[in-house]
Short mmCIF file of C-alpha atoms in Angstrom, two decimals:
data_model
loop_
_atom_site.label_atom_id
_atom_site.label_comp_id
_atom_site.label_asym_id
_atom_site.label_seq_id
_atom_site.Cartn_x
_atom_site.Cartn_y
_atom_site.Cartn_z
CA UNK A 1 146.03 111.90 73.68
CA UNK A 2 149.42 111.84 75.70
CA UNK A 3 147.94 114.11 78.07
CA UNK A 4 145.22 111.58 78.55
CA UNK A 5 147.66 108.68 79.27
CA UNK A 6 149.65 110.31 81.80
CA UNK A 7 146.84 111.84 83.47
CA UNK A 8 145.18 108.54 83.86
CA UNK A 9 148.55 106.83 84.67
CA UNK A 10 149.01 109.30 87.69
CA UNK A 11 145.82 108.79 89.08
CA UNK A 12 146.56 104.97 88.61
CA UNK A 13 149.34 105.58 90.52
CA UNK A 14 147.93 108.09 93.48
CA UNK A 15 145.17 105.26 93.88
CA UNK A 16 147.48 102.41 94.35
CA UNK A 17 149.69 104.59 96.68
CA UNK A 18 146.54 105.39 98.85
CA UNK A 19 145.51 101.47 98.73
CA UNK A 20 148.99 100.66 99.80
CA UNK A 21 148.80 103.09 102.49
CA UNK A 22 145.31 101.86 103.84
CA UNK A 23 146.59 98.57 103.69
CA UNK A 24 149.71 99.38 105.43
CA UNK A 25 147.34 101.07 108.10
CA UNK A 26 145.27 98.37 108.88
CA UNK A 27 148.71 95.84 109.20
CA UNK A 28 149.48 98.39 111.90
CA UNK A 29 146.31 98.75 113.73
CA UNK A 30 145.92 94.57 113.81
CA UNK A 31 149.89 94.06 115.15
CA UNK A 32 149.26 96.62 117.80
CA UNK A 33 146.00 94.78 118.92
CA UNK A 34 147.63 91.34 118.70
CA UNK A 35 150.58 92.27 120.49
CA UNK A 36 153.03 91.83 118.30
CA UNK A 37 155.02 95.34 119.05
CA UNK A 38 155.27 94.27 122.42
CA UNK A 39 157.18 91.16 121.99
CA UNK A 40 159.34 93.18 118.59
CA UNK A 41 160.43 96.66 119.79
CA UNK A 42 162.11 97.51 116.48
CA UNK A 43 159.32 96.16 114.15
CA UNK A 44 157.29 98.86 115.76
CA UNK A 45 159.32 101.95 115.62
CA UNK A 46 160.16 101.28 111.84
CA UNK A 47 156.65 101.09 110.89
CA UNK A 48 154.87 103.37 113.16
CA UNK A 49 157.60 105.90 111.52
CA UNK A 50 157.06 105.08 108.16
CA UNK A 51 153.19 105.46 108.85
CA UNK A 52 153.82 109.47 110.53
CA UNK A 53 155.83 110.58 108.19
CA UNK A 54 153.93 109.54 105.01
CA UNK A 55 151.13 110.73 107.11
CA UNK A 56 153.41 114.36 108.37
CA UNK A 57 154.17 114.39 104.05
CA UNK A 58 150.97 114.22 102.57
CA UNK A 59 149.62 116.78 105.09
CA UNK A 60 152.19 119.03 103.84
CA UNK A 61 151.04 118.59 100.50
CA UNK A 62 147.72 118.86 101.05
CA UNK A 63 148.27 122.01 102.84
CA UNK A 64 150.53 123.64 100.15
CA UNK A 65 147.88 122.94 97.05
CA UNK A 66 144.96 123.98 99.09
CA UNK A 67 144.17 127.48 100.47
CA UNK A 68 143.02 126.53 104.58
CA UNK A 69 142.25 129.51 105.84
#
């Protein structure tokens, strides 16, 4: 029954992650439309790195569990 819980409880948590991420994608993709980067340099590198490198991590993951070949 344990097993259960924390099984369930990661995948909660993986879910809400990837929401969070697709939410933090489309905040990027509208501000770079709008214009906002332009007018707040450092607004734009913070998030646009925060965006690659979750994006550079989970590829690494991905690419360590799965057998691409």
């Amino acid at each position: 029954m344990r097993l259960y819980v924390l099984f369930f409880l990661l995948t909660l948590g993986g879910l809400l992650c990837l929401v969070g991420y697709c939410f933090a994608l489309v905040d990027w993709v509208q501000d770079f439309k709008t214009g906002i980067y332009a007018q707040n340099g450092a607004e734009a590198i913070i998030e646009t790195s925060a965006i690659v490198g979750y994006t550079y991590l989970a590829i690494r993951f991905t690419r360590s569990k799965m057998s691409l070949q």
